[in-house]
Short mmCIF file of C-alpha atoms in Angstrom, two decimals:
data_model
loop_
_atom_site.label_atom_id
_atom_site.label_comp_id
_atom_site.label_asym_id
_atom_site.label_seq_id
_atom_site.Cartn_x
_atom_site.Cartn_y
_atom_site.Cartn_z
CA UNK Q 3 23.92 -11.24 13.38
CA UNK Q 4 25.02 -11.26 17.02
CA UNK Q 5 22.21 -11.06 19.56
CA UNK Q 6 23.40 -9.14 22.59
CA UNK Q 7 20.30 -9.33 24.75
CA UNK Q 8 17.21 -11.50 24.98
CA UNK Q 9 13.71 -10.12 25.39
CA UNK Q 10 11.62 -13.25 25.13
CA UNK Q 11 9.61 -12.24 28.18
CA UNK Q 12 8.46 -9.16 26.24
CA UNK Q 13 7.08 -11.36 23.48
CA UNK Q 14 5.76 -13.81 26.03
CA UNK Q 15 3.59 -11.13 27.62
CA UNK Q 16 2.39 -9.98 24.23
CA UNK Q 17 0.45 -13.09 23.28
CA UNK Q 18 -2.03 -15.32 24.95
CA UNK Q 19 -3.21 -18.60 23.48
CA UNK Q 20 -6.49 -17.80 21.76
CA UNK Q 21 -8.32 -20.49 19.76
CA UNK Q 22 -9.13 -19.65 16.18
CA UNK Q 23 -12.70 -19.51 14.95
CA UNK Q 24 -14.02 -22.55 13.16
CA UNK Q 25 -14.17 -20.71 9.83
CA UNK Q 26 -10.38 -20.85 9.56
CA UNK Q 27 -9.19 -24.07 7.99
CA UNK Q 28 -5.52 -23.24 7.63
CA UNK Q 29 -2.81 -25.57 9.00
CA UNK Q 30 -2.42 -23.56 12.21
CA UNK Q 31 -5.88 -23.74 13.66
CA UNK Q 32 -4.28 -23.29 17.07
CA UNK Q 33 -1.78 -20.46 17.52
CA UNK Q 34 1.26 -20.94 19.68
CA UNK Q 35 3.45 -18.30 21.22
CA UNK Q 36 5.50 -16.40 18.67
CA UNK Q 37 9.15 -16.28 19.70
CA UNK Q 38 12.18 -14.55 18.27
CA UNK Q 39 13.58 -18.01 17.46
CA UNK Q 40 10.53 -18.65 15.25
CA UNK Q 41 11.29 -15.53 13.22
CA UNK Q 42 14.97 -16.47 12.96
CA UNK Q 43 14.04 -19.97 11.81
CA UNK Q 44 11.69 -18.51 9.20
CA UNK Q 45 14.43 -16.22 7.91
CA UNK Q 46 16.76 -19.19 7.48
CA UNK Q 47 14.15 -21.37 5.80
CA UNK Q 48 12.87 -18.85 3.23
CA UNK Q 49 16.17 -17.16 2.38
CA UNK Q 50 16.52 -19.01 -0.93
CA UNK Q 51 12.90 -18.45 -1.96
CA UNK Q 52 12.39 -14.70 -1.46
CA UNK Q 53 14.45 -11.62 -2.20
CA UNK Q 54 16.47 -9.91 0.50
CA UNK Q 55 15.19 -6.55 -0.66
CA UNK Q 56 17.31 -3.39 -0.28
CA UNK Q 57 16.65 -0.81 2.43
CA UNK Q 58 18.02 2.32 0.80
CA UNK Q 59 18.48 5.95 1.80
CA UNK Q 60 15.88 8.09 0.03
CA UNK Q 61 16.25 11.49 -1.62
CA UNK Q 62 12.95 12.37 0.06
CA UNK Q 63 14.89 12.76 3.31
CA UNK Q 64 15.93 16.35 2.58
CA UNK Q 65 12.40 17.34 1.65
CA UNK Q 66 10.86 16.18 4.94
CA UNK Q 67 13.74 16.59 7.39
CA UNK Q 68 13.89 12.89 8.27
CA UNK Q 69 16.59 10.36 7.38
CA UNK Q 70 14.32 8.03 5.41
CA UNK Q 71 15.34 4.49 4.46
CA UNK Q 72 12.90 2.64 2.21
CA UNK Q 73 12.59 -1.13 2.55
CA UNK Q 74 11.58 -2.02 -1.01
CA UNK Q 75 9.46 -5.13 -0.54
CA UNK Q 76 7.57 -4.37 -3.74
CA UNK Q 77 10.62 -5.85 -5.52
CA UNK Q 78 9.54 -9.37 -4.53
CA UNK Q 79 8.61 -11.60 -7.47
CA UNK Q 80 4.86 -11.10 -6.99
CA UNK Q 81 5.29 -7.48 -5.88
CA UNK Q 82 4.31 -8.04 -2.27
CA UNK Q 83 5.75 -8.74 1.19
CA UNK Q 84 3.11 -11.46 1.62
CA UNK Q 85 5.49 -13.89 -0.08
CA UNK Q 86 7.52 -14.21 3.13
CA UNK Q 87 4.65 -15.48 5.24
CA UNK Q 88 3.19 -17.59 2.45
CA UNK Q 89 6.46 -19.37 1.64
CA UNK Q 90 7.11 -20.23 5.28
CA UNK Q 91 3.50 -21.39 5.62
CA UNK Q 92 3.71 -23.68 2.58
CA UNK Q 93 7.10 -25.17 3.48
CA UNK Q 94 5.75 -25.97 6.96
CA UNK Q 95 2.91 -28.13 5.59
CA UNK Q 96 3.10 -31.92 6.03
CA UNK Q 97 4.24 -33.73 2.90
CA UNK Q 98 0.96 -35.57 2.44
CA UNK Q 99 -0.90 -32.23 2.40
CA UNK Q 100 1.60 -30.81 -0.06
CA UNK Q 101 0.82 -33.70 -2.39
CA UNK Q 102 -2.95 -33.12 -2.10
CA UNK Q 103 -2.73 -29.37 -2.75
CA UNK Q 104 -4.03 -26.08 -1.43
CA UNK Q 105 -6.89 -23.78 -2.41
CA UNK Q 106 -7.46 -20.04 -1.82
CA UNK Q 107 -10.30 -17.64 -2.56
CA UNK Q 108 -8.98 -14.11 -2.89
CA UNK Q 109 -8.04 -11.51 -5.47
CA UNK Q 110 -5.32 -9.86 -3.35
CA UNK Q 111 -1.59 -10.18 -2.80
CA UNK Q 112 -2.04 -13.26 -0.61
CA UNK Q 113 -3.55 -15.36 -3.40
CA UNK Q 114 -0.86 -14.32 -5.89
CA UNK Q 115 1.88 -15.23 -3.41
CA UNK Q 116 0.24 -18.63 -2.79
CA UNK Q 117 -0.13 -19.22 -6.54
CA UNK Q 118 3.54 -18.52 -7.24
CA UNK Q 119 5.23 -20.26 -4.33
CA UNK Q 120 2.95 -23.31 -4.36
CA UNK Q 121 3.77 -23.78 -8.03
CA UNK Q 122 7.49 -23.38 -7.33
CA UNK Q 123 7.24 -26.02 -4.58
CA UNK Q 124 5.24 -28.31 -6.92
CA UNK Q 125 2.17 -28.12 -4.69
CA UNK Q 126 -1.13 -28.25 -6.63
CA UNK Q 127 -2.77 -24.86 -6.15
CA UNK Q 128 -6.28 -23.66 -6.98
CA UNK Q 129 -7.45 -20.05 -6.82
CA UNK Q 130 -11.18 -19.28 -6.78
CA UNK Q 131 -12.04 -15.77 -7.96
CA UNK Q 132 -15.38 -14.06 -8.37
CA UNK Q 133 -16.60 -12.58 -11.64
CA UNK Q 134 -15.85 -9.09 -10.33
CA UNK Q 135 -12.10 -9.78 -10.17
CA UNK Q 136 -10.09 -7.76 -12.67
CA UNK Q 137 -8.89 -9.72 -15.72
CA UNK Q 138 -5.31 -8.64 -14.98
CA UNK Q 139 -5.34 -10.39 -11.58
CA UNK Q 140 -6.82 -13.56 -13.12
CA UNK Q 141 -4.16 -13.58 -15.83
CA UNK Q 142 -1.37 -13.00 -13.32
CA UNK Q 143 -2.38 -15.91 -11.08
CA UNK Q 144 -2.57 -18.22 -14.09
CA UNK Q 145 0.88 -17.13 -15.22
CA UNK Q 146 2.22 -17.91 -11.75
CA UNK Q 147 1.04 -21.49 -12.24
CA UNK Q 148 -2.27 -21.74 -10.41
CA UNK Q 149 -5.50 -23.29 -11.66
CA UNK Q 150 -7.86 -20.29 -11.57
CA UNK Q 151 -11.60 -20.93 -11.36
CA UNK Q 152 -14.14 -18.13 -11.74
CA UNK Q 153 -17.19 -18.62 -9.54
CA UNK Q 154 -19.99 -16.40 -8.27
CA UNK Q 155 -20.45 -12.66 -8.34
CA UNK Q 156 -19.01 -11.78 -4.93
CA UNK Q 157 -15.94 -12.65 -2.86
CA UNK Q 158 -18.18 -14.51 -0.39
CA UNK Q 159 -19.47 -16.77 -3.17
CA UNK Q 160 -15.90 -17.62 -4.15
CA UNK Q 161 -14.95 -18.39 -0.53
CA UNK Q 162 -17.92 -20.71 -0.01
CA UNK Q 163 -17.11 -22.56 -3.23
CA UNK Q 164 -13.45 -22.89 -2.24
CA UNK Q 165 -14.37 -24.37 1.14
CA UNK Q 166 -16.71 -26.82 -0.53
CA UNK Q 167 -14.03 -27.94 -3.01
CA UNK Q 168 -11.50 -28.28 -0.18
CA UNK Q 169 -13.83 -30.51 1.80
CA UNK Q 170 -14.75 -32.68 -1.19
CA UNK Q 171 -11.25 -33.14 -2.60
CA UNK Q 172 -8.94 -33.01 0.41
CA UNK Q 173 -7.36 -29.67 -0.47
CA UNK Q 174 -6.20 -27.40 2.33
CA UNK Q 175 -8.18 -24.16 2.32
CA UNK Q 176 -5.76 -21.29 3.02
CA UNK Q 177 -7.00 -17.98 4.30
CA UNK Q 178 -4.79 -15.13 5.42
CA UNK Q 179 -4.67 -15.17 9.21
CA UNK Q 180 -2.33 -14.46 12.10
CA UNK Q 181 -0.96 -17.91 12.86
CA UNK Q 182 2.51 -18.06 14.42
CA UNK Q 183 3.94 -19.54 11.20
CA UNK Q 184 2.58 -16.78 8.97
CA UNK Q 185 3.55 -13.99 11.39
CA UNK Q 186 7.06 -15.42 11.73
CA UNK Q 187 7.54 -15.27 7.97
CA UNK Q 188 6.36 -11.67 7.82
CA UNK Q 189 8.52 -10.79 10.82
CA UNK Q 190 11.67 -11.47 8.80
CA UNK Q 191 11.23 -7.97 7.34
CA UNK Q 192 12.01 -6.53 10.76
CA UNK Q 193 15.14 -8.66 11.02
CA UNK Q 194 16.45 -7.42 7.68
CA UNK Q 195 15.69 -3.77 8.45
CA UNK Q 196 17.60 -3.99 11.72
CA UNK Q 197 20.56 -5.53 9.93
CA UNK Q 198 20.56 -3.16 6.95
CA UNK Q 199 20.15 0.19 8.74
CA UNK Q 200 22.39 0.72 11.78
CA UNK Q 201 21.22 2.89 14.68
CA UNK Q 202 17.55 2.90 13.74
CA UNK Q 203 15.32 5.27 15.71
CA UNK Q 204 11.94 4.25 14.28
CA UNK Q 205 10.29 1.91 11.79
CA UNK Q 206 6.98 2.51 9.99
CA UNK Q 207 4.68 -0.21 8.63
CA UNK Q 208 1.22 -0.26 7.05
CA UNK Q 209 -1.50 -1.25 9.48
CA UNK Q 210 -5.24 -1.56 8.92
CA UNK Q 211 -7.09 -4.84 9.27
CA UNK Q 212 -4.26 -7.01 7.98
CA UNK Q 213 -1.60 -5.96 10.48
CA UNK Q 214 0.46 -9.17 10.41
CA UNK Q 215 3.49 -7.40 8.94
CA UNK Q 216 3.33 -4.76 11.67
CA UNK Q 217 2.90 -7.32 14.47
CA UNK Q 218 5.51 -9.83 13.28
CA UNK Q 219 8.14 -7.20 12.53
CA UNK Q 220 7.49 -5.47 15.86
CA UNK Q 221 8.19 -8.78 17.61
CA UNK Q 222 11.57 -9.05 15.90
CA UNK Q 223 12.58 -5.39 16.32
CA UNK Q 224 11.57 -5.07 19.95
CA UNK Q 225 13.54 -8.22 20.78
CA UNK Q 226 16.66 -6.84 19.11
CA UNK Q 227 16.32 -3.28 20.45
CA UNK Q 228 13.35 -2.26 22.62
CA UNK Q 229 14.24 1.42 22.11
CA UNK Q 230 13.30 1.33 18.40
CA UNK Q 231 9.92 2.99 17.93
CA UNK Q 232 7.50 0.87 15.88
CA UNK Q 233 4.68 2.82 14.19
CA UNK Q 234 1.65 1.62 12.23
CA UNK Q 235 -0.25 3.68 9.66
CA UNK Q 236 -3.84 3.15 8.53
CA UNK Q 237 -6.52 5.11 6.70
CA UNK Q 238 -8.75 7.71 8.36
CA UNK Q 239 -11.66 6.30 6.36
CA UNK Q 240 -11.61 2.99 8.25
CA UNK Q 241 -9.35 3.09 11.36
CA UNK Q 242 -10.08 -0.56 12.06
CA UNK Q 243 -6.87 -1.23 14.00
CA UNK Q 244 -7.28 1.73 16.34
CA UNK Q 245 -10.89 0.77 16.99
CA UNK Q 246 -9.91 -2.86 17.60
CA UNK Q 247 -7.19 -1.82 20.05
CA UNK Q 248 -9.64 0.39 21.94
CA UNK Q 249 -12.27 -2.36 22.06
CA UNK Q 250 -9.77 -5.08 22.97
CA UNK Q 251 -11.00 -7.41 20.24
CA UNK Q 252 -11.07 -7.42 16.42
CA UNK Q 253 -13.59 -4.92 15.06
CA UNK Q 254 -16.12 -6.43 12.67
CA UNK Q 255 -18.34 -3.52 11.68
CA UNK Q 256 -15.88 -1.55 9.58
CA UNK Q 257 -16.38 -1.60 5.83
CA UNK Q 258 -14.32 0.04 3.11
CA UNK Q 259 -16.11 1.49 0.11
CA UNK Q 260 -12.85 1.94 -1.80
CA UNK Q 261 -11.44 -1.59 -1.71
CA UNK Q 262 -9.88 -1.39 -5.17
CA UNK Q 263 -7.72 1.55 -4.08
CA UNK Q 264 -6.68 0.42 -0.59
CA UNK Q 265 -6.35 -3.29 -1.34
CA UNK Q 266 -5.39 -5.57 1.54
CA UNK Q 267 -5.21 -2.85 4.22
CA UNK Q 268 -8.95 -2.28 3.83
CA UNK Q 269 -10.00 -5.66 5.22
CA UNK Q 270 -11.44 -6.49 8.62
CA UNK Q 271 -9.11 -7.14 11.54
CA UNK Q 272 -8.44 -10.86 11.05
CA UNK Q 273 -6.91 -12.12 14.26
CA UNK Q 274 -6.41 -11.71 17.98
CA UNK Q 275 -2.74 -12.71 17.91
CA UNK Q 276 -1.76 -9.81 15.67
CA UNK Q 277 -3.96 -7.49 17.69
CA UNK Q 278 -2.37 -8.43 21.00
CA UNK Q 279 1.15 -8.21 19.59
CA UNK Q 280 0.33 -4.78 18.23
CA UNK Q 281 -1.14 -3.59 21.52
CA UNK Q 282 1.92 -4.68 23.49
CA UNK Q 283 4.79 -3.93 21.10
CA UNK Q 284 3.70 -1.14 18.74
CA UNK Q 285 4.39 2.35 20.07
CA UNK Q 286 1.94 4.31 17.95
CA UNK Q 287 -0.78 3.92 15.31
CA UNK Q 288 -1.68 6.96 13.20
CA UNK Q 289 -4.29 7.54 10.49
CA UNK Q 290 -3.83 9.40 7.20
CA UNK Q 291 -6.17 10.81 4.58
CA UNK Q 292 -6.63 9.43 1.08
CA UNK Q 293 -5.06 12.64 -0.27
CA UNK Q 294 -1.88 11.96 1.71
CA UNK Q 295 -1.64 8.44 0.27
CA UNK Q 296 -2.00 9.78 -3.28
CA UNK Q 297 0.73 12.37 -2.72
CA UNK Q 298 2.93 9.64 -1.27
CA UNK Q 299 2.42 7.48 -4.38
CA UNK Q 300 3.44 10.46 -6.51
CA UNK Q 301 6.58 11.14 -4.43
CA UNK Q 302 7.69 7.51 -4.65
CA UNK Q 303 7.18 7.44 -8.40
CA UNK Q 304 9.09 10.69 -8.95
CA UNK Q 305 11.94 10.36 -6.47
CA UNK Q 306 12.38 6.58 -6.25
CA UNK Q 307 10.98 5.41 -9.60
CA UNK Q 308 8.82 3.10 -7.50
CA UNK Q 309 5.37 2.24 -8.78
CA UNK Q 310 3.41 1.22 -5.69
CA UNK Q 311 -0.20 0.90 -4.60
CA UNK Q 312 -1.92 2.45 -1.59
CA UNK Q 313 -0.71 -0.30 0.75
CA UNK Q 314 2.86 0.35 -0.35
CA UNK Q 315 2.60 4.13 0.01
CA UNK Q 316 0.61 4.47 3.22
CA UNK Q 317 3.66 4.27 5.50
CA UNK Q 318 5.39 7.19 3.79
CA UNK Q 319 2.08 9.09 3.81
CA UNK Q 320 2.38 9.58 7.58
CA UNK Q 321 5.65 11.47 7.04
CA UNK Q 322 4.29 13.38 4.03
CA UNK Q 323 1.25 14.50 6.04
CA UNK Q 324 3.34 15.65 9.01
CA UNK Q 325 1.68 13.14 11.35
CA UNK Q 326 4.98 12.23 13.01
CA UNK Q 327 6.77 15.48 13.92
CA UNK Q 328 8.77 13.69 16.64
CA UNK Q 329 10.78 11.93 13.92
CA UNK Q 330 12.44 15.13 12.64
CA UNK Q 331 16.18 14.51 12.33
CA UNK Q 332 15.76 10.82 13.24
CA UNK Q 333 16.79 7.72 11.28
CA UNK Q 334 13.58 6.04 10.10
CA UNK Q 335 12.96 2.93 7.98
CA UNK Q 336 9.68 2.64 6.08
CA UNK Q 337 8.31 -0.60 4.61
CA UNK Q 338 7.18 -0.13 0.99
CA UNK Q 339 5.44 -3.46 0.93
CA UNK Q 340 3.28 -3.70 -2.19
CA UNK Q 341 3.50 -2.62 -5.82
CA UNK Q 342 0.46 -4.33 -7.35
CA UNK Q 343 -1.45 -1.33 -8.66
CA UNK Q 344 -3.51 -1.83 -11.79
CA UNK Q 345 -2.66 0.41 -14.73
CA UNK Q 346 -6.01 2.15 -15.08
CA UNK Q 347 -6.05 2.87 -11.34
CA UNK Q 348 -2.46 4.13 -11.43
CA UNK Q 349 -3.37 6.61 -14.15
CA UNK Q 350 -6.27 7.98 -12.08
CA UNK Q 351 -4.19 8.15 -8.91
CA UNK Q 352 -1.31 10.07 -10.49
CA UNK Q 353 -3.67 12.51 -12.22
CA UNK Q 354 -5.47 13.18 -8.92
CA UNK Q 355 -2.19 13.47 -7.01
CA UNK Q 356 -0.82 16.07 -9.44
CA UNK Q 357 -3.97 18.12 -8.88
CA UNK Q 358 -3.72 17.77 -5.10
CA UNK Q 359 -0.07 18.80 -5.29
CA UNK Q 360 -1.08 22.04 -7.11
CA UNK Q 361 0.85 21.04 -10.21
CA UNK Q 362 -2.08 20.60 -12.59
CA UNK Q 363 -4.68 23.34 -12.55
CA UNK Q 364 -7.59 24.55 -14.67
CA UNK Q 365 -9.07 27.95 -15.34
CA UNK Q 366 -11.64 29.45 -17.69
CA UNK Q 367 -12.11 32.92 -19.11
CA UNK Q 368 -14.15 34.71 -21.77
CA UNK Q 369 -12.36 36.26 -24.76
CA UNK Q 370 -13.62 38.18 -27.75
CA UNK Q 371 -13.85 35.92 -30.76
CA UNK Q 372 -11.22 37.83 -32.70
CA UNK Q 373 -8.04 36.62 -34.42
CA UNK Q 374 -5.06 36.82 -32.09
CA UNK Q 375 -6.80 36.72 -28.69
CA UNK Q 376 -6.03 33.02 -28.15
CA UNK Q 377 -2.44 33.69 -29.23
CA UNK Q 378 -2.11 36.42 -26.61
CA UNK Q 379 -3.38 34.04 -23.92
CA UNK Q 380 -0.84 31.44 -24.98
CA UNK Q 381 1.89 34.09 -24.84
CA UNK Q 382 1.00 34.83 -21.22
CA UNK Q 383 1.17 31.12 -20.38
CA UNK Q 384 4.51 30.75 -22.17
CA UNK Q 385 5.93 33.78 -20.37
CA UNK Q 386 4.91 32.26 -17.03
CA UNK Q 387 6.48 28.93 -18.10
CA UNK Q 388 3.24 26.97 -17.72
CA UNK Q 389 2.84 23.88 -19.89
CA UNK Q 390 -0.54 23.67 -21.65
CA UNK Q 391 -2.06 20.19 -21.34
CA UNK Q 392 -5.46 20.94 -22.84
CA UNK Q 393 -7.34 23.94 -24.24
CA UNK Q 394 -11.03 24.00 -25.23
CA UNK Q 395 -13.26 26.66 -26.75
CA UNK Q 396 -17.02 26.96 -26.32
CA UNK Q 397 -19.08 29.34 -28.45
CA UNK Q 398 -22.60 27.92 -28.36
CA UNK Q 399 -23.39 27.15 -24.71
CA UNK Q 400 -22.22 30.42 -23.20
CA UNK Q 401 -24.15 33.11 -21.35
CA UNK Q 402 -21.92 36.00 -22.37
CA UNK Q 403 -22.56 38.39 -25.25
CA UNK Q 404 -22.29 37.49 -28.92
CA UNK Q 405 -18.92 37.17 -30.64
CA UNK Q 406 -17.22 35.88 -27.51
CA UNK Q 407 -15.71 32.50 -26.73
CA UNK Q 408 -15.28 30.74 -23.40
CA UNK Q 409 -11.81 29.21 -23.15
CA UNK Q 410 -10.97 26.49 -20.62
CA UNK Q 411 -7.30 25.64 -20.11
CA UNK Q 412 -5.62 22.83 -18.18
CA UNK Q 413 -1.98 23.61 -17.47
CA UNK Q 414 0.93 22.05 -15.61
CA UNK Q 415 3.09 24.03 -13.18
CA UNK Q 416 6.18 23.30 -11.11
CA UNK Q 417 4.71 23.60 -7.63
CA UNK Q 418 2.30 25.54 -5.43
CA UNK Q 419 4.31 28.79 -5.64
CA UNK Q 420 4.45 28.63 -9.43
CA UNK Q 421 0.70 28.04 -9.54
CA UNK Q 422 0.07 31.14 -7.40
CA UNK Q 423 2.29 33.23 -9.67
CA UNK Q 424 0.42 32.05 -12.75
CA UNK Q 425 -2.94 32.80 -11.15
CA UNK Q 426 -1.89 36.35 -10.26
CA UNK Q 427 -0.57 36.97 -13.77
CA UNK Q 428 -3.82 35.78 -15.37
CA UNK Q 429 -6.05 37.80 -13.04
CA UNK Q 430 -4.00 40.90 -13.75
CA UNK Q 431 -4.66 40.64 -17.50
CA UNK Q 432 -8.04 38.86 -17.37
CA UNK Q 433 -9.92 40.03 -14.21
CA UNK Q 434 -12.94 37.82 -15.00
CA UNK Q 435 -10.90 34.62 -15.16
CA UNK Q 436 -12.34 31.81 -13.05
CA UNK Q 437 -9.97 29.45 -11.28
CA UNK Q 438 -11.45 25.97 -10.90
CA UNK Q 439 -10.77 24.64 -7.42
CA UNK Q 440 -9.88 20.99 -6.98
#
């Protein structure tokens, strides 16, 4: 890659040296200025340990009028972009600390990345998880090579126990933060996007509390081409980044009631470095609804065969929801950064998304309890090309007259227009039919 111009002064203005709080016990307790050279060095050092994931043109482009290129970071070994920052962090540790080992207390993508890469580097690694952690996450970390210890009933209990073990045994307690080393590793995503997609107009990243990917990649992209628009996307339910930017310091009073769905983007804003980089280099931060994220997960599964979680889908959700009309006709790269969605949650999300997309609907009507009436209803549904998913009959708990049956049908349709056609056809033949709204 040939660098034509240098914009170090842009990055220099973006960060001030801010001491970390005493609760952080990671190797970079003091944060130095993040430079483009740091990101380039990280890219060189981790190139053999992480995937250079594809950034491919998406078939969704025609549907939304934007030339969409998807950076598929969910293809990393642990299914998350966090591997980049974690690997650079671990390889930067002194050798004596690598021999002693590291310890983390988390059930998110960060802990899984630490478990895998520490094991690959032959660094002893311990992961402390609370009893509320899903068995699938516990199993995964063990398979990556970590010693997993279950302790306490809450995440705070696990963190306190991890700090105590670190102090007693000489382990290094790692907590996801915005040190220059970690941000430089994450910023390599921006380097690859710039290289893989010529003439980029804009790049979209997930934001929220953990905005290290957004900040680090913005540093790389703005150095290479200041005209590229960098956009962050977070949830309307907890716009922690927007509130932190307005306040000028990390917000601490935001809580997410749906942590299992949103994952790492639902955390508190964890550092001033990321916040200041974002304030200086990021052009726009938008918020999307939960419904938009679910639709985005459905679109990625259908059109890209990509099974992602909310963190992975939230960037595309801004385009799906029409939050960025200025990008029409532009060339846009979107980071799909995480694919660690649990199976039971995926099933619920897709079922809800199909309903939101007006492709699964339910109605009920009262028929006379005579032979052939159900068959006639099924004929209407077949003629309208609706696929019956479920049909139930209720004879006892009904308020209508005797010798009638209440029928409830769940059907699948092609799209919103097909659903409207089916509804009109049913109301024409069965005027008392009740359409159940989502």
